[in-house]
Amino acid sequence: MTEGIFDSIPNDVLKICQRLRDEGQRGWVVGGCVRDLLRGAPAKDWDIATDAEPKRVQKLFRKVIPTGIKHGTVTVLMSGTPYEVTTLRGEGAYEDGRRPTSVVFLQDITEDLARRDFTFNAIALDPLDRQIIDPFGGERDLRDRRLRAVGDPHARFCEDGLRILRAARFAATLECEVDPATLLAMGAPEPLATLAKVSAERIHDEWLKTMRATRPSIAFDLMQTRGVMTIIAPELAALADAPAWTRGLRAMDDLGGAVRRLAALLAGLGAESAEGLLERLKFSNDHRKAITMAIAHHDVDPSLEGPDLRRWLQSVTAAHLDDAVAVACALSDDRDPIDALGARARAELEAAVPLTTKDLAITGKDLMTELSLKPGPQLGVLLKGLLEACIEDPSTNTRARLLERARREAR
Ligand code: ATP
Ligand code: MG
C-alpha cells in the first residue's frame, strides 16, 4: 500500500536528493507532505531534510534563496518551484561532533524526527532507497487516526506552546482522536503557561488553517474543554456553558469559508466583543469587517419586508448580505423563514432599489443647478430625505419625481 507513495514524489525532489547523494550527502522527504502522502491526500510544500550544511546546499544548487540560513533552511528552486532544504537539526547527544560514521545518517535523521511535534509529522522518506523511516509509529497512528506527541507530551508542549494549537488543528483537519496522554498534557498548567507566550499572529494563522477542516468544531471544542480558550480568548471561554457556544460550533461545521465559520463561532459574543477579539488576534480589516457585519445582522427578524426590509438591507449592505443570511440560517432552528428573507432581500437588490444617496436618480449637483442651491449641509439633508422617500417607495426614484419632491421640501 505504501509502495505507491514513492511514485508520487515529484521528479525535482528526486533530483535534489540524487544531487546530494552524488556529493556524499543525504536527503529525505519530511514533514507534512509525508503525512499527506501516507493518508492519500495531495501533498503541498515538499520539504527536504539533509545532512549537508546550509552553505554546502547553497553551493550544490544553481538557484537558491537563503531563506533561513540561521535555522538551516535553504530554498532550492527547481524550474521555478521552491523546495525547502533544511539541515538536520537535533537537540542532543550528537551535536558535539562525535558522529558515528556508517550509521550516522540513520541516527541523524531519527534525531531530527525526534524534535518534531506529532508522530505522523515525524516520518521521513528516503526517496532513492524507497525507505520509510518511522521511529515513533507515525504511520500506525495515522492509520488508527490517533494524534500523539513525539516523546513526553507534557515536556513537548512545555517547549513550545504553539504545539497545543497545532494539536487541536490536526485533530480537526485529520479527524483524529487525541491520544489520552497527549490530551491530558494539552490542558495541563505548565503547557498552558507556555501557550500564553505564543504570539497573536501565530494563533491567527492556526485558526485560519483550522477553518479548512471539514469540521473545525473538533478543534474549537478541544480548545474549550482543554482550557486553551481561557488563555487565548477568555471571552469565548466565558461562553463555554451557554447554548450559543454549542450552537456556534454546530453552525460552523455547516458553513463554508473562514468568514462565515468565524461569524458563527463568535456570534454569541455579539459584534462588538467579537471585533475586540479579532483585532487582538490580528485579523485583517477585511476579515474583521465581514465577520462582525455577519454577526451584527444574523439576529434578523425573518418577517421583515417592504421599507423595513430595505432599511435592514441598508445596514447589512449588499456586500455582506449573503454571509449574514447564511450565518443566520446555520444558527437558527428554523431556517426556512430566514432563507425566504434572504430571497426577498436579493430580489430588492436585483430590482436595484436605492440604498444610498449615490443610488438616487439625481445627484447633489443636479439639485444645486435645478434649485439654485449652494453647497452645504442643507444639500445633504435634502438628499437623505429623498433617499428615505425611496426606501418607503422605490418607484419614487425617477429624476422627475425626485426633483418635484426636492422643490417642495426646499421651499
Ligand atoms: P501544514 O503545512 O499543513 O501546516 P505541516 O505539518 O507541514 O502542516 P509545517 O508548519 O509546514 O506543518 O511544518 C513542517 C514540519 O515541521 C511538521 O510536519 C513537523 O514535523 C515540524 N514542525 C512544525 N512546527 C513544529 C513545532 N511547533 N514543533 C515541532 N515540530 C514542528
Ligand atoms: Mg507544511
Tab-separated table of N, CA, C and O in Angstrom, residues 105-206:
chain	number	residue	atom	x	y	z
A	105	PHE	N	23.807	8.577	9.267
A	105	PHE	CA	22.641	9.159	8.602
A	105	PHE	C	21.332	8.735	9.236
A	105	PHE	O	20.516	9.558	9.574
A	106	LEU	N	21.225	7.448	9.432
A	106	LEU	CA	20.001	6.956	10.022
A	106	LEU	C	19.780	7.570	11.400
A	106	LEU	O	18.723	8.037	11.730
A	107	GLN	N	20.840	7.577	12.185
A	107	GLN	CA	20.676	8.119	13.531
A	107	GLN	C	20.402	9.613	13.482
A	107	GLN	O	19.637	10.132	14.263
A	108	ASP	N	21.040	10.283	12.581
A	108	ASP	CA	20.813	11.711	12.490
A	108	ASP	C	19.382	12.056	12.105
A	108	ASP	O	18.772	12.908	12.702
A	109	ILE	N	18.892	11.363	11.101
A	109	ILE	CA	17.523	11.685	10.685
A	109	ILE	C	16.559	11.344	11.814
A	109	ILE	O	15.613	12.067	12.089
A	110	THR	N	16.855	10.278	12.539
A	110	THR	CA	15.994	9.911	13.664
A	110	THR	C	15.978	11.005	14.721
A	110	THR	O	14.940	11.325	15.292
A	111	GLU	N	17.134	11.592	14.931
A	111	GLU	CA	17.183	12.662	15.914
A	111	GLU	C	16.428	13.893	15.450
A	111	GLU	O	15.782	14.591	16.230
A	112	ASP	N	16.519	14.150	14.159
A	112	ASP	CA	15.769	15.262	13.593
A	112	ASP	C	14.271	15.008	13.728
A	112	ASP	O	13.496	15.904	14.056
A	113	LEU	N	13.881	13.766	13.523
A	113	LEU	CA	12.459	13.426	13.635
A	113	LEU	C	11.993	13.554	15.080
A	113	LEU	O	10.852	13.918	15.351
A	114	ALA	N	12.907	13.298	16.023
A	114	ALA	CA	12.547	13.310	17.442
A	114	ALA	C	12.165	14.699	17.937
A	114	ALA	O	11.442	14.842	18.918
A	115	ARG	N	12.635	15.741	17.241
A	115	ARG	CA	12.295	17.086	17.698
A	115	ARG	C	10.966	17.559	17.103
A	115	ARG	O	10.479	18.641	17.408
A	116	ARG	N	10.377	16.758	16.224
A	116	ARG	CA	9.118	17.146	15.584
A	116	ARG	C	7.937	16.916	16.516
A	116	ARG	O	8.053	16.227	17.517
A	117	ASP	N	6.799	17.515	16.193
A	117	ASP	CA	5.721	17.566	17.186
A	117	ASP	C	4.919	16.277	17.371
A	117	ASP	O	4.801	15.763	18.482
A	118	PHE	N	4.354	15.747	16.289
A	118	PHE	CA	3.474	14.585	16.428
A	118	PHE	C	4.000	13.425	15.600
A	118	PHE	O	4.698	13.634	14.610
A	119	THR	N	3.646	12.230	16.013
A	119	THR	CA	4.256	11.052	15.383
A	119	THR	C	4.045	11.051	13.874
A	119	THR	O	4.958	10.743	13.120
A	120	PHE	N	2.832	11.457	13.428
A	120	PHE	CA	2.606	11.419	11.966
A	120	PHE	C	3.315	12.557	11.231
A	120	PHE	O	3.333	12.591	10.010
A	121	ASN	N	3.860	13.507	11.976
A	121	ASN	CA	4.689	14.550	11.363
A	121	ASN	C	6.167	14.218	11.482
A	121	ASN	O	7.020	15.023	11.138
A	122	ALA	N	6.467	13.056	12.036
A	122	ALA	CA	7.853	12.680	12.324
A	122	ALA	C	8.252	11.431	11.547
A	122	ALA	O	8.843	10.509	12.074
A	123	ILE	N	7.851	11.404	10.278
A	123	ILE	CA	8.196	10.289	9.396
A	123	ILE	C	9.053	10.855	8.265
A	123	ILE	O	8.768	11.947	7.766
A	124	ALA	N	10.104	10.135	7.896
A	124	ALA	CA	10.934	10.575	6.768
A	124	ALA	C	10.913	9.516	5.677
A	124	ALA	O	10.735	8.331	5.952
A	125	LEU	N	11.056	9.964	4.446
A	125	LEU	CA	11.155	9.033	3.327
A	125	LEU	C	12.508	9.206	2.678
A	125	LEU	O	12.938	10.335	2.445
A	126	ASP	N	13.152	8.105	2.421
A	126	ASP	CA	14.331	8.158	1.572
A	126	ASP	C	13.840	7.829	0.161
A	126	ASP	O	13.530	6.670	-0.128
A	127	PRO	N	13.748	8.817	-0.694
A	127	PRO	CA	13.089	8.592	-1.978
A	127	PRO	C	13.956	7.803	-2.948
A	127	PRO	O	13.430	7.261	-3.924
A	128	LEU	N	15.251	7.708	-2.706
A	128	LEU	CA	16.126	6.963	-3.608
A	128	LEU	C	16.138	5.488	-3.225
A	128	LEU	O	16.006	4.611	-4.069
A	129	ASP	N	16.279	5.196	-1.937
A	129	ASP	CA	16.244	3.807	-1.474
A	129	ASP	C	14.816	3.321	-1.257
A	129	ASP	O	14.597	2.160	-0.916
A	130	ARG	N	13.875	4.198	-1.435
A	130	ARG	CA	12.464	3.901	-1.215
A	130	ARG	C	12.254	3.268	0.160
A	130	ARG	O	11.686	2.177	0.295
A	131	GLN	N	12.676	4.018	1.159
A	131	GLN	CA	12.570	3.543	2.536
A	131	GLN	C	11.754	4.510	3.376
A	131	GLN	O	11.864	5.727	3.190
A	132	ILE	N	10.979	3.932	4.289
A	132	ILE	CA	10.240	4.777	5.226
A	132	ILE	C	10.959	4.741	6.568
A	132	ILE	O	11.254	3.668	7.093
A	133	ILE	N	11.265	5.908	7.116
A	133	ILE	CA	11.905	5.973	8.427
A	133	ILE	C	10.871	6.530	9.393
A	133	ILE	O	10.492	7.693	9.316
A	134	ASP	N	10.385	5.639	10.250
A	134	ASP	CA	9.227	5.979	11.083
A	134	ASP	C	9.467	5.509	12.509
A	134	ASP	O	8.842	4.563	12.984
A	135	PRO	N	10.384	6.164	13.222
A	135	PRO	CA	10.801	5.636	14.529
A	135	PRO	C	9.733	5.740	15.618
A	135	PRO	O	9.846	5.092	16.648
A	136	PHE	N	8.689	6.542	15.409
A	136	PHE	CA	7.723	6.743	16.504
A	136	PHE	C	6.340	6.167	16.213
A	136	PHE	O	5.374	6.474	16.897
A	137	GLY	N	6.263	5.357	15.178
A	137	GLY	CA	4.971	4.726	14.871
A	137	GLY	C	3.949	5.688	14.299
A	137	GLY	O	2.743	5.529	14.530
A	138	GLY	N	4.422	6.648	13.557
A	138	GLY	CA	3.520	7.649	12.979
A	138	GLY	C	2.558	7.073	11.958
A	138	GLY	O	1.399	7.490	11.876
A	139	GLU	N	3.053	6.098	11.188
A	139	GLU	CA	2.206	5.517	10.152
A	139	GLU	C	1.016	4.786	10.781
A	139	GLU	O	-0.113	4.922	10.319
A	140	ARG	N	1.308	4.066	11.845
A	140	ARG	CA	0.228	3.347	12.527
A	140	ARG	C	-0.764	4.333	13.146
A	140	ARG	O	-1.973	4.189	13.038
A	141	ASP	N	-0.235	5.386	13.766
A	141	ASP	CA	-1.119	6.393	14.362
A	141	ASP	C	-2.001	7.042	13.299
A	141	ASP	O	-3.182	7.299	13.529
A	142	LEU	N	-1.405	7.286	12.150
A	142	LEU	CA	-2.165	7.891	11.062
A	142	LEU	C	-3.291	6.967	10.622
A	142	LEU	O	-4.430	7.380	10.412
A	143	ARG	N	-2.938	5.682	10.523
A	143	ARG	CA	-3.923	4.690	10.105
A	143	ARG	C	-5.032	4.565	11.148
A	143	ARG	O	-6.203	4.473	10.826
A	144	ASP	N	-4.653	4.607	12.417
A	144	ASP	CA	-5.645	4.490	13.501
A	144	ASP	C	-6.290	5.838	13.819
A	144	ASP	O	-7.067	5.936	14.771
A	145	ARG	N	-5.898	6.848	13.085
A	145	ARG	CA	-6.409	8.211	13.327
A	145	ARG	C	-6.200	8.625	14.771
A	145	ARG	O	-7.147	8.958	15.503
A	146	ARG	N	-4.928	8.609	15.145
A	146	ARG	CA	-4.582	8.971	16.509
A	146	ARG	C	-3.509	10.043	16.463
A	146	ARG	O	-2.499	9.897	15.773
A	147	LEU	N	-3.732	11.128	17.205
A	147	LEU	CA	-2.727	12.175	17.306
A	147	LEU	C	-1.942	11.969	18.597
A	147	LEU	O	-2.526	11.912	19.685
A	148	ARG	N	-0.641	11.836	18.448
A	148	ARG	CA	0.182	11.521	19.612
A	148	ARG	C	1.464	12.330	19.522
A	148	ARG	O	2.098	12.389	18.459
A	149	ALA	N	1.834	12.953	20.613
A	149	ALA	CA	3.071	13.728	20.623
A	149	ALA	C	4.261	12.789	20.515
A	149	ALA	O	4.206	11.647	20.965
A	150	VAL	N	5.334	13.272	19.925
A	150	VAL	CA	6.592	12.524	19.921
A	150	VAL	C	7.218	12.703	21.298
A	150	VAL	O	7.393	13.821	21.763
A	151	GLY	N	7.511	11.595	21.955
A	151	GLY	CA	8.128	11.688	23.278
A	151	GLY	C	7.112	12.021	24.356
A	151	GLY	O	5.936	11.696	24.242
A	152	ASP	N	7.562	12.719	25.381
A	152	ASP	CA	6.710	13.044	26.522
A	152	ASP	C	5.855	14.278	26.193
A	152	ASP	O	6.382	15.377	26.045
A	153	PRO	N	4.539	14.071	26.072
A	153	PRO	CA	3.683	15.174	25.605
A	153	PRO	C	3.813	16.434	26.463
A	153	PRO	O	3.877	17.548	25.935
A	154	HIS	N	3.832	16.236	27.777
A	154	HIS	CA	3.903	17.384	28.680
A	154	HIS	C	5.159	18.203	28.408
A	154	HIS	O	5.104	19.428	28.239
A	155	ALA	N	6.282	17.506	28.291
A	155	ALA	CA	7.549	18.197	28.025
A	155	ALA	C	7.524	18.887	26.659
A	155	ALA	O	7.993	20.019	26.512
A	156	ARG	N	6.951	18.213	25.675
A	156	ARG	CA	6.935	18.778	24.322
A	156	ARG	C	6.073	20.030	24.234
A	156	ARG	O	6.396	20.985	23.539
A	157	PHE	N	4.937	20.033	24.952
A	157	PHE	CA	4.086	21.222	24.959
A	157	PHE	C	4.729	22.342	25.771
A	157	PHE	O	4.493	23.523	25.499
A	158	CYS	N	5.528	21.968	26.765
A	158	CYS	CA	6.211	22.987	27.555
A	158	CYS	C	7.320	23.675	26.751
A	158	CYS	O	7.619	24.831	26.957
A	159	GLU	N	7.914	22.912	25.813
A	159	GLU	CA	8.959	23.500	24.964
A	159	GLU	C	8.380	24.552	24.028
A	159	GLU	O	9.022	25.549	23.715
A	160	ASP	N	7.163	24.299	23.549
A	160	ASP	CA	6.586	25.159	22.521
A	160	ASP	C	5.060	25.097	22.603
A	160	ASP	O	4.452	24.092	22.242
A	161	GLY	N	4.485	26.166	23.099
A	161	GLY	CA	3.039	26.211	23.323
A	161	GLY	C	2.223	26.159	22.047
A	161	GLY	O	1.046	25.769	22.055
A	162	LEU	N	2.846	26.549	20.928
A	162	LEU	CA	2.132	26.504	19.653
A	162	LEU	C	1.659	25.092	19.328
A	162	LEU	O	0.651	24.898	18.659
A	163	ARG	N	2.417	24.108	19.827
A	163	ARG	CA	2.067	22.711	19.535
A	163	ARG	C	0.673	22.352	20.041
A	163	ARG	O	0.016	21.475	19.487
A	164	ILE	N	0.224	23.026	21.094
A	164	ILE	CA	-1.130	22.752	21.612
A	164	ILE	C	-2.159	23.143	20.552
A	164	ILE	O	-3.113	22.413	20.283
A	165	LEU	N	-1.930	24.298	19.925
A	165	LEU	CA	-2.858	24.752	18.885
A	165	LEU	C	-2.759	23.873	17.643
A	165	LEU	O	-3.752	23.595	16.978
A	166	ARG	N	-1.534	23.446	17.329
A	166	ARG	CA	-1.358	22.547	16.190
A	166	ARG	C	-2.067	21.221	16.451
A	166	ARG	O	-2.653	20.633	15.554
A	167	ALA	N	-2.011	20.769	17.694
A	167	ALA	CA	-2.697	19.514	18.047
A	167	ALA	C	-4.197	19.656	17.796
A	167	ALA	O	-4.825	18.787	17.173
A	168	ALA	N	-4.769	20.755	18.250
A	168	ALA	CA	-6.204	20.978	18.045
A	168	ALA	C	-6.511	21.040	16.545
A	168	ALA	O	-7.475	20.440	16.075
A	169	ARG	N	-5.648	21.748	15.812
A	169	ARG	CA	-5.877	21.866	14.371
A	169	ARG	C	-5.826	20.512	13.674
A	169	ARG	O	-6.711	20.161	12.903
A	170	PHE	N	-4.774	19.737	13.944
A	170	PHE	CA	-4.649	18.439	13.266
A	170	PHE	C	-5.771	17.488	13.680
A	170	PHE	O	-6.224	16.669	12.877
A	171	ALA	N	-6.199	17.580	14.936
A	171	ALA	CA	-7.319	16.733	15.365
A	171	ALA	C	-8.523	16.986	14.468
A	171	ALA	O	-9.255	16.060	14.111
A	172	ALA	N	-8.703	18.246	14.062
A	172	ALA	CA	-9.841	18.590	13.200
A	172	ALA	C	-9.557	18.263	11.734
A	172	ALA	O	-10.348	17.589	11.080
A	173	THR	N	-8.413	18.709	11.220
A	173	THR	CA	-8.167	18.526	9.784
A	173	THR	C	-7.986	17.052	9.432
A	173	THR	O	-8.352	16.625	8.350
A	174	LEU	N	-7.411	16.279	10.347
A	174	LEU	CA	-7.203	14.859	10.058
A	174	LEU	C	-8.295	14.000	10.691
A	174	LEU	O	-8.271	12.777	10.584
A	175	GLU	N	-9.223	14.654	11.366
A	175	GLU	CA	-10.313	13.951	12.060
A	175	GLU	C	-9.788	12.778	12.855
A	175	GLU	O	-10.134	11.625	12.602
A	176	CYS	N	-8.920	13.091	13.806
A	176	CYS	CA	-8.391	12.001	14.618
A	176	CYS	C	-8.606	12.247	16.109
A	176	CYS	O	-8.887	13.358	16.541
A	177	GLU	N	-8.517	11.180	16.842
A	177	GLU	CA	-8.607	11.220	18.296
A	177	GLU	C	-7.276	11.664	18.857
A	177	GLU	O	-6.224	11.297	18.324
A	178	VAL	N	-7.313	12.406	19.953
A	178	VAL	CA	-6.059	12.753	20.602
A	178	VAL	C	-5.765	11.674	21.640
A	178	VAL	O	-6.626	11.332	22.458
A	179	ASP	N	-4.568	11.130	21.559
A	179	ASP	CA	-4.145	10.084	22.496
A	179	ASP	C	-4.276	10.602	23.941
A	179	ASP	O	-3.970	11.767	24.206
A	180	PRO	N	-4.760	9.753	24.875
A	180	PRO	CA	-5.055	10.246	26.232
A	180	PRO	C	-3.936	11.058	26.894
A	180	PRO	O	-4.206	12.114	27.460
A	181	ALA	N	-2.703	10.582	26.807
A	181	ALA	CA	-1.608	11.310	27.482
A	181	ALA	C	-1.385	12.680	26.838
A	181	ALA	O	-1.136	13.673	27.522
A	182	THR	N	-1.509	12.725	25.528
A	182	THR	CA	-1.340	13.987	24.812
A	182	THR	C	-2.493	14.938	25.156
A	182	THR	O	-2.285	16.130	25.389
A	183	LEU	N	-3.689	14.365	25.225
A	183	LEU	CA	-4.873	15.147	25.557
A	183	LEU	C	-4.750	15.762	26.944
A	183	LEU	O	-5.038	16.946	27.150
A	184	LEU	N	-4.269	14.963	27.868
A	184	LEU	CA	-4.104	15.427	29.247
A	184	LEU	C	-3.105	16.576	29.295
A	184	LEU	O	-3.335	17.606	29.928
A	185	ALA	N	-1.984	16.401	28.583
A	185	ALA	CA	-0.921	17.411	28.611
A	185	ALA	C	-1.366	18.726	27.975
A	185	ALA	O	-0.946	19.798	28.395
A	186	MET	N	-2.257	18.638	26.973
A	186	MET	CA	-2.725	19.851	26.292
A	186	MET	C	-3.348	20.862	27.253
A	186	MET	O	-3.310	22.059	27.014
A	187	GLY	N	-3.953	20.329	28.315
A	187	GLY	CA	-4.668	21.210	29.221
A	187	GLY	C	-3.993	21.366	30.568
A	187	GLY	O	-4.579	21.910	31.502
A	188	ALA	N	-2.770	20.873	30.685
A	188	ALA	CA	-2.070	20.963	31.969
A	188	ALA	C	-1.514	22.373	32.178
A	188	ALA	O	-1.257	23.088	31.216
A	189	PRO	N	-1.357	22.762	33.435
A	189	PRO	CA	-0.982	24.157	33.731
A	189	PRO	C	0.306	24.639	33.058
A	189	PRO	O	0.314	25.723	32.472
A	190	GLU	N	1.373	23.853	33.121
A	190	GLU	CA	2.642	24.334	32.539
A	190	GLU	C	2.552	24.512	31.033
A	190	GLU	O	2.978	25.555	30.524
A	191	PRO	N	2.047	23.522	30.298
A	191	PRO	CA	1.874	23.754	28.860
A	191	PRO	C	1.021	24.990	28.564
A	191	PRO	O	1.348	25.770	27.675
A	192	LEU	N	-0.047	25.187	29.318
A	192	LEU	CA	-0.896	26.352	29.065
A	192	LEU	C	-0.154	27.648	29.352
A	192	LEU	O	-0.362	28.662	28.679
A	193	ALA	N	0.747	27.604	30.327
A	193	ALA	CA	1.550	28.797	30.610
A	193	ALA	C	2.473	29.096	29.430
A	193	ALA	O	2.741	30.265	29.114
A	194	THR	N	2.949	28.045	28.771
A	194	THR	CA	3.803	28.241	27.594
A	194	THR	C	2.970	28.791	26.434
A	194	THR	O	3.423	29.631	25.661
A	195	LEU	N	1.728	28.285	26.343
A	195	LEU	CA	0.833	28.757	25.289
A	195	LEU	C	0.614	30.272	25.391
A	195	LEU	O	0.480	30.963	24.380
A	196	ALA	N	0.595	30.766	26.620
A	196	ALA	CA	0.354	32.200	26.828
A	196	ALA	C	1.421	33.052	26.157
A	196	ALA	O	1.208	34.235	25.904
A	197	LYS	N	2.560	32.455	25.840
A	197	LYS	CA	3.645	33.221	25.218
A	197	LYS	C	3.576	33.213	23.694
A	197	LYS	O	4.369	33.878	23.027
A	198	VAL	N	2.650	32.430	23.157
A	198	VAL	CA	2.539	32.346	21.695
A	198	VAL	C	1.939	33.649	21.148
A	198	VAL	O	0.989	34.186	21.710
A	199	SER	N	2.515	34.151	20.062
A	199	SER	CA	2.085	35.449	19.546
A	199	SER	C	0.698	35.371	18.914
A	199	SER	O	0.255	34.313	18.445
A	200	ALA	N	0.028	36.504	18.903
A	200	ALA	CA	-1.310	36.597	18.324
A	200	ALA	C	-1.296	36.187	16.851
A	200	ALA	O	-2.229	35.542	16.369
A	201	GLU	N	-0.233	36.534	16.144
A	201	GLU	CA	-0.142	36.187	14.710
A	201	GLU	C	-0.180	34.680	14.505
A	201	GLU	O	-0.806	34.193	13.565
A	202	ARG	N	0.520	33.967	15.374
A	202	ARG	CA	0.554	32.502	15.230
A	202	ARG	C	-0.825	31.909	15.519
A	202	ARG	O	-1.267	30.982	14.841
A	203	ILE	N	-1.500	32.451	16.529
A	203	ILE	CA	-2.850	31.967	16.847
A	203	ILE	C	-3.765	32.224	15.651
A	203	ILE	O	-4.522	31.346	15.215
A	204	HIS	N	-3.654	33.430	15.117
A	204	HIS	CA	-4.428	33.806	13.923
A	204	HIS	C	-4.218	32.794	12.792
A	204	HIS	O	-5.174	32.273	12.215
A	205	ASP	N	-2.957	32.488	12.511
A	205	ASP	CA	-2.646	31.563	11.420
A	205	ASP	C	-3.229	30.172	11.696
A	205	ASP	O	-3.780	29.536	10.803
A	206	GLU	N	-3.094	29.727	12.936
A	206	GLU	CA	-3.620	28.406	13.289
A	206	GLU	C	-5.140	28.369	13.139
A	206	GLU	O	-5.698	27.400	12.623
